[in-house]
XYZ file of C-alpha atoms in Angstrom:
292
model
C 130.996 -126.229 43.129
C 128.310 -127.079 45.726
C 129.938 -129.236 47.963
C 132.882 -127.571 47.369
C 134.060 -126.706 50.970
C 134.807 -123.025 52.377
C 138.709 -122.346 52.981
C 139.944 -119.776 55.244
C 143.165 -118.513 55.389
C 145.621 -118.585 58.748
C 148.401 -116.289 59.882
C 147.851 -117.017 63.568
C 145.995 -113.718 64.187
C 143.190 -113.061 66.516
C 141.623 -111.988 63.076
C 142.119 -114.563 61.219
C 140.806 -117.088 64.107
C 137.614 -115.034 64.093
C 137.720 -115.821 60.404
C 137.566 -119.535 61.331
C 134.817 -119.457 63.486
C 132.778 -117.169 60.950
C 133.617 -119.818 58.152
C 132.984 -122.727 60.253
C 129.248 -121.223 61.461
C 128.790 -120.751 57.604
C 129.951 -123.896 56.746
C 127.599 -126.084 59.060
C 125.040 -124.074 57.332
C 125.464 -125.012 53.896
C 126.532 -128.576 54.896
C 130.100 -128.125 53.406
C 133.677 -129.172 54.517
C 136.044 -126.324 56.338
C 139.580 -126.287 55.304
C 142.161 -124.446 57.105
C 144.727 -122.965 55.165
C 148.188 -121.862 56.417
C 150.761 -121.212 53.879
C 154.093 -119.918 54.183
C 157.348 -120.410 51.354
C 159.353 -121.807 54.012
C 157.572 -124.774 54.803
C 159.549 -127.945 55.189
C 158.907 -131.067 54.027
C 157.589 -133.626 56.228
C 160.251 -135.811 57.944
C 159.905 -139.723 58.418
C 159.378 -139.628 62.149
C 158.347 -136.966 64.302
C 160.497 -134.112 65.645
C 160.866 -132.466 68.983
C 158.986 -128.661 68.788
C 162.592 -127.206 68.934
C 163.720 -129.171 66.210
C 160.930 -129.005 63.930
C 160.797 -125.987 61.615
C 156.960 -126.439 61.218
C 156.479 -126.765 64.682
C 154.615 -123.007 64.991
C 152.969 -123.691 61.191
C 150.806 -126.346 62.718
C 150.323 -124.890 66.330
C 148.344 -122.000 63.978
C 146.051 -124.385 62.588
C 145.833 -126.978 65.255
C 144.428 -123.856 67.760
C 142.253 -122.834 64.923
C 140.989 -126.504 64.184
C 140.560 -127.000 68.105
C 137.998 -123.727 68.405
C 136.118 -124.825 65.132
C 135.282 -128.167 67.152
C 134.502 -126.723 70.259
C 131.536 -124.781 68.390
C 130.905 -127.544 65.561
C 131.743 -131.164 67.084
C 130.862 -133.648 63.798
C 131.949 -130.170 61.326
C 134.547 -132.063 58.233
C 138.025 -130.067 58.816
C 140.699 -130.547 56.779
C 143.975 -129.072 57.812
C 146.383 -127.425 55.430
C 150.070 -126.731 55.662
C 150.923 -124.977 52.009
C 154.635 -124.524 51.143
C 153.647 -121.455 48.938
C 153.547 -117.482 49.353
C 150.168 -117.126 50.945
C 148.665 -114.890 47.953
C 149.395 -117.334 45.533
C 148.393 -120.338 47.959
C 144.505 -118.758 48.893
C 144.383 -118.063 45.103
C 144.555 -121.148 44.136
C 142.668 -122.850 47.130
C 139.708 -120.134 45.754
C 139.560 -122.281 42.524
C 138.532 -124.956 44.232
C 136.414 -123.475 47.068
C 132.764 -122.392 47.869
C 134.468 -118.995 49.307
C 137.517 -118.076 50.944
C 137.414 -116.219 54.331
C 140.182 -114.173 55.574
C 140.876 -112.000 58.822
C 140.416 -108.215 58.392
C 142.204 -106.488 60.687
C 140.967 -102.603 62.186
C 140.052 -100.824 59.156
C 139.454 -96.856 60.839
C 141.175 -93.747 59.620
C 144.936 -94.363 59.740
C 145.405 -98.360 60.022
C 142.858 -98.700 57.069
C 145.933 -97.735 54.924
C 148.236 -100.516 56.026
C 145.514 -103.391 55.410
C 147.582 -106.382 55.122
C 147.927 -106.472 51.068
C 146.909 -110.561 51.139
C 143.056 -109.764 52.180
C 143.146 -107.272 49.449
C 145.062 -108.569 46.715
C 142.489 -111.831 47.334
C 139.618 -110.436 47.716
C 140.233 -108.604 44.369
C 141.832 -111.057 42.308
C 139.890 -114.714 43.531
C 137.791 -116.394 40.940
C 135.128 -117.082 44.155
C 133.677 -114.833 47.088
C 135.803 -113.443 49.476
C 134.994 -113.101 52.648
C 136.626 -110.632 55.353
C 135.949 -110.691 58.833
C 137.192 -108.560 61.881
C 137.856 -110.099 65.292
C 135.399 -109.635 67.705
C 135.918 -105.887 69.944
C 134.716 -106.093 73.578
C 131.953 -108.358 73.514
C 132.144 -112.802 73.252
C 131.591 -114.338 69.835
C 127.441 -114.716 69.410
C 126.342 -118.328 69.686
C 126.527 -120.228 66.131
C 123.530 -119.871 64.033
C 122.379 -116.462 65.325
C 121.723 -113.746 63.100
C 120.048 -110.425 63.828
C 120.692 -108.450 60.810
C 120.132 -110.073 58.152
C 121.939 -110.098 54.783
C 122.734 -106.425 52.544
C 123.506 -106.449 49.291
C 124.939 -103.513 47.240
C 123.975 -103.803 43.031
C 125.543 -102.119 40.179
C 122.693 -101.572 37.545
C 125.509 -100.936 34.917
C 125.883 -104.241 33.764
C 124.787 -108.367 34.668
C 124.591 -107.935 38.914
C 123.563 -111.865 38.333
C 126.271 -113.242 40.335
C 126.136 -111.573 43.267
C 122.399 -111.572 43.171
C 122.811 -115.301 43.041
C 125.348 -115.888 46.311
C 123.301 -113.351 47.950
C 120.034 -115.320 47.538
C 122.157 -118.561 48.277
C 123.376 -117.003 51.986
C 120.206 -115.326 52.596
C 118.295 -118.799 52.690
C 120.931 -121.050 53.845
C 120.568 -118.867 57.037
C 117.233 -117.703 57.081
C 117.400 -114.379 57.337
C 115.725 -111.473 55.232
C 117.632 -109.957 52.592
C 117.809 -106.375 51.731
C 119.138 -105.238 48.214
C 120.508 -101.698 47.852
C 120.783 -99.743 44.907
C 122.926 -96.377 45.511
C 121.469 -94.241 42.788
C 124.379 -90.799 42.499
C 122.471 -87.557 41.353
C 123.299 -85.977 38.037
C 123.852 -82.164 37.917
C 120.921 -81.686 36.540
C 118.935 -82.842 39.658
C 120.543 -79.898 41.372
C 118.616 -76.725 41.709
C 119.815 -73.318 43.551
C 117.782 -74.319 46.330
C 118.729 -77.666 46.442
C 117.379 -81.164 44.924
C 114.650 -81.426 42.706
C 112.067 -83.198 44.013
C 110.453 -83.818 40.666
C 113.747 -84.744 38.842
C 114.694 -86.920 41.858
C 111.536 -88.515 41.787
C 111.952 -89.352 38.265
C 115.440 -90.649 38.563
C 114.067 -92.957 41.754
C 111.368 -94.191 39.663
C 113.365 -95.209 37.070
C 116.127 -96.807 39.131
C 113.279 -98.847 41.521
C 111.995 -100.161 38.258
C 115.540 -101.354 36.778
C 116.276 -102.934 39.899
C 112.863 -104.962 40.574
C 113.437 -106.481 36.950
C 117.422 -107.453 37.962
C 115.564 -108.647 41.429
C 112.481 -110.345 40.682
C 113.941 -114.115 38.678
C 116.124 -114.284 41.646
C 112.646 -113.973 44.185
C 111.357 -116.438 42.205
C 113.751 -118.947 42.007
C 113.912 -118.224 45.957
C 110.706 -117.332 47.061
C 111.131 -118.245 50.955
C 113.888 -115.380 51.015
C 112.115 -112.257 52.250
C 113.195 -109.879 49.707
C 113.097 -105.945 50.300
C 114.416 -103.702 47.631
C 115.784 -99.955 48.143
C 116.721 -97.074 46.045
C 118.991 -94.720 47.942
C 119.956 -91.593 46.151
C 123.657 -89.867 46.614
C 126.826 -92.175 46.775
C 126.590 -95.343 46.379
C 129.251 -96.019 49.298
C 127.484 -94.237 51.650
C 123.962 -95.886 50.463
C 125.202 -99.346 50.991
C 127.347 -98.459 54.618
C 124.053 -96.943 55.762
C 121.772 -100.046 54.434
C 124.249 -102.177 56.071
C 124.969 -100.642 60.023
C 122.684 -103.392 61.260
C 123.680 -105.842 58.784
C 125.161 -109.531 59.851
C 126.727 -109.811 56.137
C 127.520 -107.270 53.459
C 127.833 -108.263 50.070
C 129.388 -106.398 47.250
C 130.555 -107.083 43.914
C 133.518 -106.938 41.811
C 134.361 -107.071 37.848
C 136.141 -109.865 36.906
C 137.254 -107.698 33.961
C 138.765 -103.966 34.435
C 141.520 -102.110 32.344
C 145.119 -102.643 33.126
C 145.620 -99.825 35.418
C 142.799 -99.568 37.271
C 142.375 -100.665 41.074
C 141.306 -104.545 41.232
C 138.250 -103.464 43.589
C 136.527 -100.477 43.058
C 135.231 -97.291 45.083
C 132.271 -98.832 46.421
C 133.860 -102.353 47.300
C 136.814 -100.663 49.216
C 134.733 -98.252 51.118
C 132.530 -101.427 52.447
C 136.098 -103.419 52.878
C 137.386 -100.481 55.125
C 134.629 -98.957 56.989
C 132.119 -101.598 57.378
C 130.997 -102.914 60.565
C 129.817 -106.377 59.801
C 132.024 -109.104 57.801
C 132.216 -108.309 54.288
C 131.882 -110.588 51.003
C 133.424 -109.462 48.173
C 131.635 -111.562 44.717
C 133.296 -111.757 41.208
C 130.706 -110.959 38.695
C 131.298 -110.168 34.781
């Protein structure tokens, strides 16, 4: 899967092009191949000779990704793009790209208060269902896209310690270096009732519960430092929600990083309360890792 390339996934959007450029930037950092991905179910096949625009019902199809392909190059001249026209609903289309990608990025468009209920269902149904990391970025508000291979915030990652947090542990090590940037692991630690006294929290029951938690998550950390050691590694208990533990970890943050069960019963949501909360409210791109 290492030199499997990163595919991002087109709908012409200013979102999704800022999805191109992220995945491009990331791509020339890994040394991996880009693929651009447009898929729609009415796709035609490709005639024997060429077709006037008007005539050609796949004329707009490959406008998307020859614009997207054409801004990739401006930033990353000798970058290996492959373009993609997919004759397939676009869910089932990224899906199956995933299974043969490093990570699929997607556009995320604004996420505050009201529009964060109409997210376009592809991102989401993606990012929860992909076999690979899923990556959503926002377009750009006010202010030009940063030069490539600039970071200021590093990389965040938010851990469950209920269960193997291997896997996203592992990608998050794996991004961390291939851009050379610190990363900071977050733990958000709730409080149980008994914590709670009339006054307030107990300091001596919190401290307990901190204690405990900082431990768990320096064992989870610490074959993951070593197998990385040039990753400058910081690792932070925050008690309360966990949503608001990682969001706060992660305002200065170039790349959030959260996990999601590959497993989960029938009925429940395919990305959970912590993984949403980043998806909707965060202000840096988002990756969303499959772990077991």
């Amino acid at each position: 899967m290492e030199s499997a390339p990163i595919t991002v996934g087109l709908d012409g959007s200013a979102e999704s092009l800022a999805a191109a450029l992220w995945a491009a930037d990331e791509a020339d950092r890994r040394g991996l191949g880009l693929r651009l991905l447009h898929a729609w179910v009415l796709l035609a096949g490709e005639p024997a000779t060429g077709l006037p625009p008007d005539k050609d019902q796949n004329y707009w199809a490959k406008r998307i990704v020859r614009a997207a392909a054409t801004a990739v190059h401006e930033r990353h001249h000798d970058l290996s793009v492959t373009e993609d026209l997919v004759a397939e609903e676009p869910e089932a289309a990224l899906l199956k790209a995933a299974e043969s990608s490093t990570m699929v990025v997607l556009g995320s468009r604004g996420l505050e208060r009201l529009e964060s209920f109409f997210l376009g269902d592809i991102s989401l149904q993606v990012a929860g269902r992909a076999g690979r990391p899923v990556v959503l970025v926002r377009a750009p508000a006010g202010r030009a896209r940063p030069p490539a291979g600039t970071s200021e915030g590093g990389v965040v990652v938010g851990v469950s310690l209920h269960g193997s947090c291997d896997s996203v542990l592992e990608f998050a090590f794996e991004t961390a270096a291939a851009r050379g940037v610190p990363l900071r692991v977050v733990y958000g630690c709730p409080l149980p009732v008994q914590a709670y006294a009339p006054w307030g929290v107990d300091p001596d029951v919190a401290g307990e519960i901190r204690k405990e938690a900082s431990e768990k998550l320096s064992r989870a950390v610490q074959p993951w430092s070593e197998r990385d050691p040039g990753v400058m590694t910081t690792s932070t208990v925050r008690l309360g929600s966990p949503a608001r533990a990682v969001l706060g970890a992660a305002e200065d943050a170039d790349l959030l990083m959260i996990g999601r069960r590959r497993h989960h019963p029938a009925m429940a949501p395919r990305l959970g309360n912590v993984a949403q909360a980043c998806v909707h409210h965060a202000r840096c791109p988002v990756a969303v890792v499959p772990h077991d």
